[in-house]
Coordinates of N, CA and C in Angstrom, one line a residue:
M1 N 1.1 -1.0 0.1 CA 0.1 -0.1 0.0 C 0.8 1.3 0.2
F2 N 0.2 2.1 -0.7 CA 1.3 3.7 -0.7 C 0.4 4.5 0.1
Y3 N 1.5 5.4 0.4 CA 0.9 6.3 1.7 C 1.4 7.7 1.0
R4 N 0.3 8.4 0.2 CA 1.0 9.6 -0.4 C 0.0 10.6 -0.3
C5 N 0.3 11.8 0.1 CA -0.7 13.0 0.4 C -0.3 13.8 -1.1
A6 N -1.1 14.6 -1.5 CA -0.5 15.7 -2.3 C -1.2 16.7 -1.8
V7 N -0.2 17.9 -1.8 CA -0.3 19.1 -1.5 C -0.3 20.3 -2.8
L8 N -1.5 20.8 -2.9 CA -1.7 21.9 -3.5 C -1.3 23.1 -3.5
G9 N -1.1 23.7 -4.5 CA -0.4 25.6 -4.2 C 1.1 25.3 -4.5
I10 N 2.0 24.5 -4.2 CA 3.1 24.4 -4.6 C 3.6 24.9 -6.1
L11 N 3.0 24.5 -6.8 CA 3.5 25.2 -8.2 C 3.5 26.8 -7.9
G12 N 2.9 27.3 -7.6 CA 2.7 28.9 -7.3 C 3.7 29.4 -6.8
L13 N 4.5 28.7 -5.7 CA 5.4 29.4 -5.4 C 6.9 29.0 -5.9
L14 N 7.0 28.7 -7.0 CA 7.8 28.2 -8.1 C 8.2 29.7 -9.2
A15 N 9.4 29.3 -9.8 CA 9.6 30.7 -11.0 C 8.8 31.0 -11.9
S16 N 8.5 32.2 -12.4 CA 7.4 32.4 -13.3 C 7.7 32.1 -14.2
N17 N 8.9 31.5 -14.9 CA 9.2 30.7 -16.3 C 8.2 29.4 -16.3
V18 N 8.0 28.9 -14.8 CA 7.0 27.5 -14.9 C 5.7 27.5 -15.7
P19 N 5.6 26.8 -16.3 CA 4.1 27.2 -17.3 C 2.8 27.3 -16.1
A20 N 2.0 27.8 -16.4 CA 0.5 28.3 -15.8 C -0.1 26.8 -15.9
Y21 N -1.0 26.5 -14.5 CA -1.9 25.2 -14.9 C -3.5 25.6 -14.6
G22 N -4.3 25.1 -15.5 CA -5.7 25.4 -15.4 C -6.3 23.9 -15.3
Q23 N -7.5 23.4 -15.2 CA -8.0 22.3 -15.0 C -9.8 22.2 -15.4
S24 N -10.0 21.3 -15.7 CA -11.8 21.1 -15.7 C -11.7 19.9 -15.0
C25 N -12.9 19.8 -14.1 CA -13.2 19.0 -13.3 C -14.7 18.6 -14.0
E26 N -15.0 17.0 -13.5 CA -16.3 16.4 -13.4 C -16.3 15.6 -12.1
S27 N -18.1 16.2 -11.8 CA -18.3 15.7 -10.3 C -18.3 14.2 -10.5
L28 N -18.1 13.5 -9.4 CA -18.5 12.1 -9.6 C -19.8 11.4 -8.9
N29 N -20.2 10.5 -9.3 CA -21.6 9.9 -8.7 C -21.2 9.2 -7.6
A30 N -22.0 9.1 -6.5 CA -21.8 8.3 -5.1 C -22.5 7.2 -5.4
I31 N -21.5 6.2 -5.0 CA -22.4 4.7 -5.1 C -23.3 4.4 -3.8
G32 N -24.3 4.0 -4.7 CA -25.6 3.5 -3.7 C -26.7 4.8 -3.9
G33 N -25.8 6.1 -4.1 CA -27.1 7.2 -3.8 C -27.5 8.1 -4.8
D34 N -28.0 8.9 -4.5 CA -28.4 9.8 -5.8 C -28.0 10.8 -6.2
G35 N -27.4 11.2 -7.3 CA -26.4 12.3 -7.2 C -25.0 12.7 -6.9
T36 N -24.3 13.2 -6.8 CA -22.8 14.1 -6.9 C -22.2 14.2 -5.2
Q37 N -23.6 14.7 -4.6 CA -23.3 15.1 -3.1 C -24.3 14.3 -2.2
V38 N -22.9 13.7 -0.8 CA -24.0 12.9 0.0 C -23.9 13.8 1.6
R39 N -24.8 14.0 2.3 CA -24.9 14.6 3.2 C -25.0 13.2 4.2
K40 N -24.3 13.4 5.3 CA -24.5 12.3 6.2 C -24.3 12.5 7.8
I41 N -25.1 12.1 8.8 CA -25.0 12.4 10.3 C -24.2 11.1 10.7
V42 N -23.1 11.0 11.3 CA -22.0 10.0 11.7 C -23.1 9.1 12.7
S43 N -22.9 7.8 12.1 CA -23.6 7.0 13.2 C -22.7 6.3 14.3
A44 N -23.4 5.8 15.2 CA -22.9 5.1 16.4 C -22.4 3.5 15.8
P45 N -21.1 3.7 16.2 CA -20.6 1.9 15.5 C -21.6 0.9 16.1
G46 N -21.6 -0.2 15.3 CA -22.6 -1.1 15.7 C -21.7 -2.3 16.0
M47 N -22.0 -3.4 16.3 CA -21.1 -4.8 16.6 C -20.5 -5.2 15.5
L48 N -21.0 -4.9 14.2 CA -20.2 -5.2 12.6 C -19.4 -3.8 12.5
I49 N -18.5 -4.0 11.7 CA -17.9 -2.6 11.0 C -19.2 -2.3 10.2
S50 N -19.4 -3.4 9.2 CA -20.8 -3.1 8.2 C -21.7 -2.4 8.6
R51 N -22.1 -2.1 9.5 CA -23.3 -1.5 10.3 C -23.0 0.2 10.8
N52 N -22.0 0.5 10.4 CA -22.0 2.1 10.6 C -21.9 2.8 8.9
N53 N -22.1 4.0 9.1 CA -22.4 4.7 7.7 C -21.0 5.4 7.4
Y54 N -19.7 5.0 8.1 CA -18.5 5.9 8.1 C -17.9 6.1 6.5
N55 N -18.0 5.5 5.5 CA -17.4 4.8 4.3 C -18.8 5.8 3.3
T56 N -18.0 6.6 2.2 CA -18.6 6.8 1.1 C -17.7 6.6 -0.1
D57 N -18.4 5.8 -0.9 CA -17.7 5.7 -2.4 C -18.1 6.6 -3.4
F58 N -17.6 6.8 -4.2 CA -17.7 7.6 -5.6 C -17.0 7.1 -6.5
G59 N -17.8 6.5 -7.4 CA -17.2 6.1 -8.8 C -16.7 6.7 -9.9
V60 N -15.4 5.7 -10.2 CA -14.7 6.7 -11.5 C -15.4 6.1 -13.0
P61 N -15.8 7.1 -13.8 CA -16.4 6.5 -15.0 C -15.4 5.6 -15.6
G62 N -15.6 4.6 -16.2 CA -14.7 3.5 -17.3 C -14.3 4.5 -18.1
G63 N -13.1 4.0 -18.5 CA -12.2 4.7 -20.1 C -11.7 6.2 -19.3
A64 N -11.9 6.9 -18.2 CA -11.8 8.1 -17.6 C -10.1 8.3 -17.4
T65 N -9.6 9.5 -17.7 CA -8.2 9.9 -17.4 C -8.2 10.9 -16.9
F66 N -8.4 10.8 -15.7 CA -8.0 12.0 -14.6 C -6.6 12.2 -14.3
D67 N -6.3 13.5 -14.0 CA -5.0 13.7 -13.3 C -5.1 13.5 -11.9
R68 N -5.9 14.2 -11.4 CA -6.4 14.0 -9.8 C -7.5 14.2 -9.2
F69 N -8.2 14.0 -8.4 CA -9.3 13.8 -7.8 C -9.4 15.1 -6.5
V70 N -10.6 15.7 -6.1 CA -10.4 16.7 -5.6 C -11.9 16.5 -4.7
I71 N -11.4 16.0 -3.1 CA -12.1 15.7 -2.3 C -13.0 17.0 -1.5
D72 N -14.2 17.2 -1.3 CA -14.7 18.8 -1.1 C -15.8 17.9 -0.1
L73 N -14.9 18.3 1.6 CA -16.2 18.2 2.4 C -16.7 19.3 3.3
M74 N -17.6 19.0 3.6 CA -18.2 20.7 4.3 C -18.5 20.3 5.7
P75 N -18.3 20.4 6.8 CA -18.7 20.4 8.0 C -19.9 21.4 8.3
E76 N -21.1 20.6 8.8 CA -22.0 21.6 9.3 C -22.1 21.6 10.8
Q77 N -20.8 21.6 11.6 CA -20.8 22.2 12.9 C -19.0 22.1 13.1
T78 N -19.1 22.8 13.8 CA -17.7 23.2 14.3 C -17.0 22.0 15.2
A79 N -16.2 21.4 14.9 CA -15.8 19.7 15.9 C -14.6 19.4 15.1
K80 N -14.4 18.1 15.6 CA -13.1 17.4 15.4 C -13.3 15.9 14.5
Y81 N -13.2 15.7 13.6 CA -13.4 14.8 12.7 C -12.5 13.7 12.4
N82 N -12.5 12.3 12.0 CA -11.8 11.7 11.4 C -11.9 11.2 10.2
I83 N -10.9 11.8 9.7 CA -11.4 11.7 8.1 C -9.8 10.7 7.5
S84 N -10.4 10.0 6.6 CA -9.2 8.9 5.7 C -9.7 9.2 4.2
V85 N -8.9 9.2 3.2 CA -8.9 9.4 1.5 C -8.0 8.5 1.1
Y86 N -9.2 7.4 0.3 CA -8.2 6.0 -0.3 C -9.0 6.4 -1.9
L87 N -7.8 6.2 -2.9 CA -8.1 5.7 -4.0 C -8.2 4.2 -4.1
K88 N -9.1 3.6 -4.7 CA -9.4 2.2 -4.9 C -9.1 1.5 -6.1
Y89 N -8.4 0.5 -6.7 CA -7.9 -0.4 -8.0 C -8.9 -1.3 -7.9
S90 N -8.6 -1.7 -9.4 CA -9.7 -2.9 -9.6 C -8.7 -4.4 -9.1
D91 N -7.3 -3.9 -9.1 CA -7.0 -5.2 -8.2 C -6.7 -5.7 -7.2
G92 N -7.8 -5.0 -6.3 CA -7.9 -4.9 -4.7 C -6.7 -4.4 -4.0
T93 N -6.0 -3.4 -4.7 CA -5.5 -2.7 -3.5 C -5.5 -1.1 -4.0
K94 N -4.9 0.1 -2.6 CA -5.6 1.1 -2.6 C -4.5 2.0 -1.9
D95 N -4.4 3.1 -2.4 CA -3.5 4.2 -1.7 C -4.2 4.8 -1.0
Q96 N -3.6 5.4 0.3 CA -4.2 6.4 1.2 C -3.5 7.8 1.0
F97 N -4.2 8.8 1.0 CA -3.9 9.9 0.5 C -3.8 11.1 1.7
Y98 N -4.9 10.6 2.4 CA -5.1 11.7 4.1 C -5.9 10.7 4.9
R99 N -4.7 11.0 6.0 CA -5.7 10.3 7.2 C -5.5 11.6 8.5
N100 N -6.5 11.5 9.1 CA -6.1 12.7 10.4 C -7.9 12.2 11.4
S101 N -7.1 11.6 12.5 CA -8.4 11.4 13.7 C -8.9 12.2 14.3
S102 N -8.2 13.7 14.4 CA -8.7 14.7 14.9 C -8.6 16.1 14.3
V103 N -8.9 16.1 13.0 CA -8.9 17.2 12.4 C -10.1 18.2 12.8
R104 N -9.5 19.3 13.3 CA -10.8 20.4 13.8 C -11.4 21.1 12.3
L105 N -12.3 21.3 12.1 CA -13.0 21.8 11.3 C -14.2 22.9 11.6
L106 N -14.1 23.9 10.9 CA -15.1 24.8 11.4 C -16.3 24.8 10.5
E107 N -17.3 25.3 10.7 CA -18.9 24.8 10.5 C -18.5 26.0 8.9
G108 N -19.1 25.6 8.2 CA -19.1 26.0 7.1 C -18.0 26.6 6.2
Q109 N -16.8 25.8 6.9 CA -15.7 26.0 6.0 C -14.8 24.8 5.6
P110 N -14.8 24.6 4.2 CA -14.4 22.8 3.4 C -13.1 22.9 3.7
L111 N -13.2 21.5 3.7 CA -11.9 20.8 3.6 C -11.6 20.8 2.0
K112 N -10.3 20.6 1.5 CA -10.2 20.2 0.2 C -9.0 19.4 0.3
I113 N -9.0 18.3 -0.2 CA -8.1 17.0 -0.2 C -7.9 16.8 -1.8
A114 N -6.6 16.7 -2.6 CA -6.4 16.5 -3.5 C -5.5 15.0 -3.6
A115 N -6.1 14.3 -4.4 CA -5.6 12.5 -4.7 C -5.2 12.4 -6.0
I116 N -3.9 12.1 -5.8 CA -3.2 12.0 -7.5 C -3.3 10.4 -7.6
P117 N -3.5 9.6 -9.0 CA -3.8 8.4 -9.0 C -2.3 8.1 -9.5
R118 N -2.2 6.9 -9.7 CA -1.0 5.9 -9.8 C -0.7 6.5 -11.6
R119 N 0.7 6.5 -12.0 CA 0.7 6.7 -13.2 C 0.1 5.4 -14.5
D120 N -0.6 5.5 -15.3 CA -1.1 4.7 -16.5 C -1.8 3.9 -15.7
N121 N -2.9 4.4 -14.6 CA -3.3 3.2 -13.9 C -4.7 4.0 -13.1
Q122 N -5.8 4.1 -13.4 CA -7.1 5.1 -13.1 C -7.7 4.1 -11.7
P123 N -7.9 4.5 -10.9 CA -8.7 3.9 -9.8 C -10.0 3.9 -10.6
Y124 N -11.2 2.8 -9.7 CA -12.2 2.5 -10.1 C -13.1 3.3 -8.9
Q125 N -12.7 3.2 -7.8 CA -13.5 4.3 -6.9 C -12.9 5.4 -5.9
V126 N -13.5 6.2 -5.5 CA -12.1 7.1 -4.8 C -13.2 7.1 -3.1
N127 N -13.0 6.3 -2.1 CA -13.5 6.4 -0.7 C -12.9 7.3 0.1
V128 N -14.0 7.9 0.8 CA -14.1 8.6 1.9 C -14.8 8.4 3.3
R129 N -13.8 8.1 4.0 CA -14.2 7.8 5.2 C -14.1 8.8 6.3
V130 N -15.5 8.9 6.9 CA -15.4 10.3 7.7 C -16.3 9.2 9.4
G131 N -15.5 9.2 10.4 CA -16.3 8.6 11.6 C -15.3 7.8 12.2
D132 N -15.9 7.9 13.6 CA -15.7 7.2 14.7 C -16.3 7.0 16.2
I133 N -16.4 6.7 16.8 CA -17.1 6.8 18.3 C -17.3 8.1 18.7
S134 N -16.1 8.8 18.4 CA -15.8 10.2 19.1 C -16.9 11.1 18.2
T135 N -16.8 10.6 17.1 CA -17.7 11.9 16.0 C -19.1 11.7 15.8
T136 N -19.6 10.4 16.9 CA -21.0 10.5 16.6 C -22.0 11.3 16.5
G137 N -23.0 11.6 15.6 CA -23.8 12.7 15.4 C -22.9 14.0 14.6
H138 N -21.9 14.0 14.1 CA -21.4 15.2 13.5 C -22.0 14.8 12.0
K139 N -22.2 15.9 11.6 CA -22.9 16.4 10.3 C -22.0 16.6 9.1
Y140 N -22.0 16.6 8.0 CA -20.8 17.0 6.9 C -21.4 16.4 5.7
S141 N -21.8 17.3 4.5 CA -21.7 16.7 2.8 C -20.5 16.4 2.6
V142 N -20.3 15.4 1.4 CA -19.1 15.6 0.8 C -19.7 15.4 -0.7
S143 N -18.5 15.8 -1.6 CA -18.4 15.5 -3.1 C -17.0 15.1 -3.2
V144 N -17.0 15.0 -4.6 CA -15.7 14.4 -5.5 C -15.6 14.3 -6.7
A145 N -14.4 15.4 -7.2 CA -14.7 15.6 -8.6 C -13.2 15.1 -9.5
G146 N -13.2 14.5 -10.4 CA -12.1 14.1 -11.3 C -11.6 15.0 -12.5
C147 N -10.6 15.6 -12.3 CA -10.2 16.6 -12.8 C -8.7 16.3 -13.7
V148 N -8.8 17.3 -14.8 CA -7.8 17.0 -16.2 C -7.2 18.2 -16.0
V149 N -5.6 17.9 -16.0 CA -4.9 19.3 -15.8 C -4.3 20.0 -17.0
E150 N -4.3 21.1 -17.4 CA -3.9 21.5 -18.8 C -2.8 22.5 -18.3
E151 N -1.5 22.3 -18.9 CA -0.4 23.0 -18.7 C -0.2 24.5 -20.1
E152 N -0.4 25.6 -19.5 CA -0.6 26.5 -20.4 C 0.7 27.1 -21.0
F153 N 0.7 27.4 -21.8 CA 2.3 28.3 -22.6 C 1.8 29.4 -23.3
G154 N 1.9 30.7 -22.5 CA 1.5 31.9 -22.8 C 2.2 32.3 -24.0
D155 N 3.6 31.9 -24.4 CA 4.0 32.1 -25.5 C 3.8 31.5 -27.0
A156 N 3.5 30.4 -26.3 CA 3.0 29.7 -27.9 C 1.6 29.7 -28.1
G157 N 0.9 30.7 -27.1 CA -0.5 30.4 -27.2 C -1.2 28.9 -27.4
T158 N -0.7 27.9 -26.9 CA -1.1 26.4 -26.8 C -1.5 26.1 -25.3
S159 N -1.9 24.8 -25.5 CA -1.9 24.5 -24.2 C -1.8 22.8 -24.2
E160 N -1.5 22.0 -23.1 CA -1.4 20.6 -23.4 C -1.5 20.0 -22.2
R161 N -2.2 18.7 -22.3 CA -2.3 17.9 -20.8 C -1.0 17.5 -19.9
A162 N -0.9 18.0 -18.7 CA 0.0 17.9 -17.9 C 0.1 16.6 -17.5
N163 N 1.0 15.5 -18.5 CA 0.7 14.0 -18.2 C 1.8 13.1 -17.3
D164 N 2.9 14.2 -16.7 CA 3.6 13.6 -15.8 C 3.4 14.6 -14.6
L165 N 2.2 14.2 -13.3 CA 2.2 14.9 -12.7 C 2.7 14.6 -11.3
D166 N 3.7 13.5 -11.6 CA 4.3 13.2 -10.4 C 5.4 14.3 -10.1
R167 N 5.7 15.0 -10.7 CA 6.5 16.4 -9.8 C 6.1 17.0 -9.1
T168 N 4.7 17.0 -8.9 CA 4.2 18.1 -8.2 C 4.6 16.9 -6.8
E169 N 3.9 15.5 -7.0 CA 4.5 14.9 -5.4 C 5.7 15.0 -5.2
N170 N 6.4 15.3 -6.0 CA 8.3 14.7 -6.0 C 8.8 16.4 -5.2
T171 N 7.9 17.4 -5.4 CA 8.1 18.9 -5.2 C 8.7 18.5 -3.7
E172 N 10.1 19.3 -3.3 CA 10.6 19.5 -1.8 C 9.8 20.6 -1.3
L173 N 9.4 20.0 -0.2 CA 8.2 21.1 1.0 C 9.2 21.5 1.8
P174 N 8.4 23.0 2.0 CA 9.2 23.2 3.2 C 8.8 22.3 4.5
P175 N 9.6 22.5 5.8 CA 9.6 21.8 6.6 C 8.1 21.7 7.3
S176 N 7.7 22.7 7.5 CA 6.3 23.2 8.1 C 5.2 22.7 7.1
L177 N 5.5 22.3 6.1 CA 4.5 21.3 5.2 C 4.5 20.0 4.9
E178 N 5.4 19.3 5.7 CA 5.9 17.6 5.4 C 4.7 17.3 6.5
D179 N 4.4 18.1 7.6 CA 3.2 17.0 8.3 C 2.0 17.0 7.6
P180 N 1.6 15.7 7.2 CA 0.3 15.7 6.5 C -1.0 16.3 7.2
N181 N -0.8 16.4 8.7 CA -1.7 16.9 9.2 C -2.1 18.4 8.5
R182 N -1.1 18.7 8.3 CA -1.4 20.6 7.7 C -1.7 20.5 6.1
V183 N -2.0 19.3 6.0 CA -2.9 19.7 4.6 C -4.0 20.6 4.6
E184 N -4.8 20.6 5.8 CA -6.3 20.9 5.3 C -6.0 22.8 5.2
N185 N -4.6 23.1 5.5 CA -4.6 24.5 5.8 C -3.7 24.9 4.9
T186 N -3.4 24.0 3.7 CA -2.7 24.7 2.6 C -3.3 25.2 1.9
E187 N -3.2 26.5 0.9 CA -4.0 27.4 0.3 C -3.9 26.5 -1.4
L188 N -5.6 26.8 -1.4 CA -6.0 26.1 -2.8 C -5.5 27.1 -3.8
P189 N -5.6 26.4 -5.1 CA -5.3 27.5 -6.6 C -7.0 28.2 -6.5
I190 N -6.7 29.2 -7.1 CA -8.1 29.9 -7.1 C -9.4 29.0 -7.9
T191 N -8.6 28.3 -8.7 CA -9.5 27.2 -9.2 C -10.3 26.3 -8.7
L192 N -10.0 26.4 -7.5 CA -10.6 25.1 -6.5 C -11.5 25.7 -5.5
E193 N -11.3 27.0 -5.1 CA -12.0 27.1 -4.0 C -13.4 27.7 -4.4
D194 N -13.4 27.8 -5.6 CA -15.1 28.0 -6.3 C -15.6 26.6 -6.4
P195 N -16.3 26.1 -5.3 CA -17.2 25.1 -5.8 C -17.9 24.7 -6.8
N196 N -18.1 25.8 -7.4 CA -18.9 26.1 -9.2 C -18.1 25.6 -10.1
Q197 N -16.4 25.6 -9.7 CA -15.5 25.3 -10.5 C -15.7 23.3 -10.9
L198 N -16.4 22.7 -9.4 CA -16.0 21.6 -9.6 C -16.7 20.8 -10.2
H199 N -18.1 21.4 -11.1 CA -19.2 20.7 -11.7 C -19.1 20.9 -13.0

């Protein structure tokens, strides 16, 4: 299992001669739900793991070639939440991109998490897990968008898809950003701050 956490906004700190990035996004449908957004109240744990409602899965369309997935979680109350995000693959493996058992979220202020798929391999589902016994009764809504990133070159007046996004993951981060628990405080690009851009 790989444990990776993609931090957005790093490219904006690089030199001005680095190409700018834009992206188009498509909202994913929730598995077993109606639509692209799911609202939940964290249930109390049952005798069996399957009896809680902690997990929400979003389906990735067959044949899709997304460069990243953006998870948008909106808390309905100020509280600590237990959150994990996984990309699930058809071979039975999964990659974890975020895990925080006590992240404090403010009511009405979304937490945005980016997850980058493996090179040349798309997941079939994005899993968002929210909840434990200490967060029973907490309310939230969650949605996921698959995004295609384009690399824009001002001089040439053209754009092309950024096929090699691993350079984002390999970018050396300042020490203050190496703690994955700080992901939620990372400033996101303007294109991701407007929820309307995800549809």
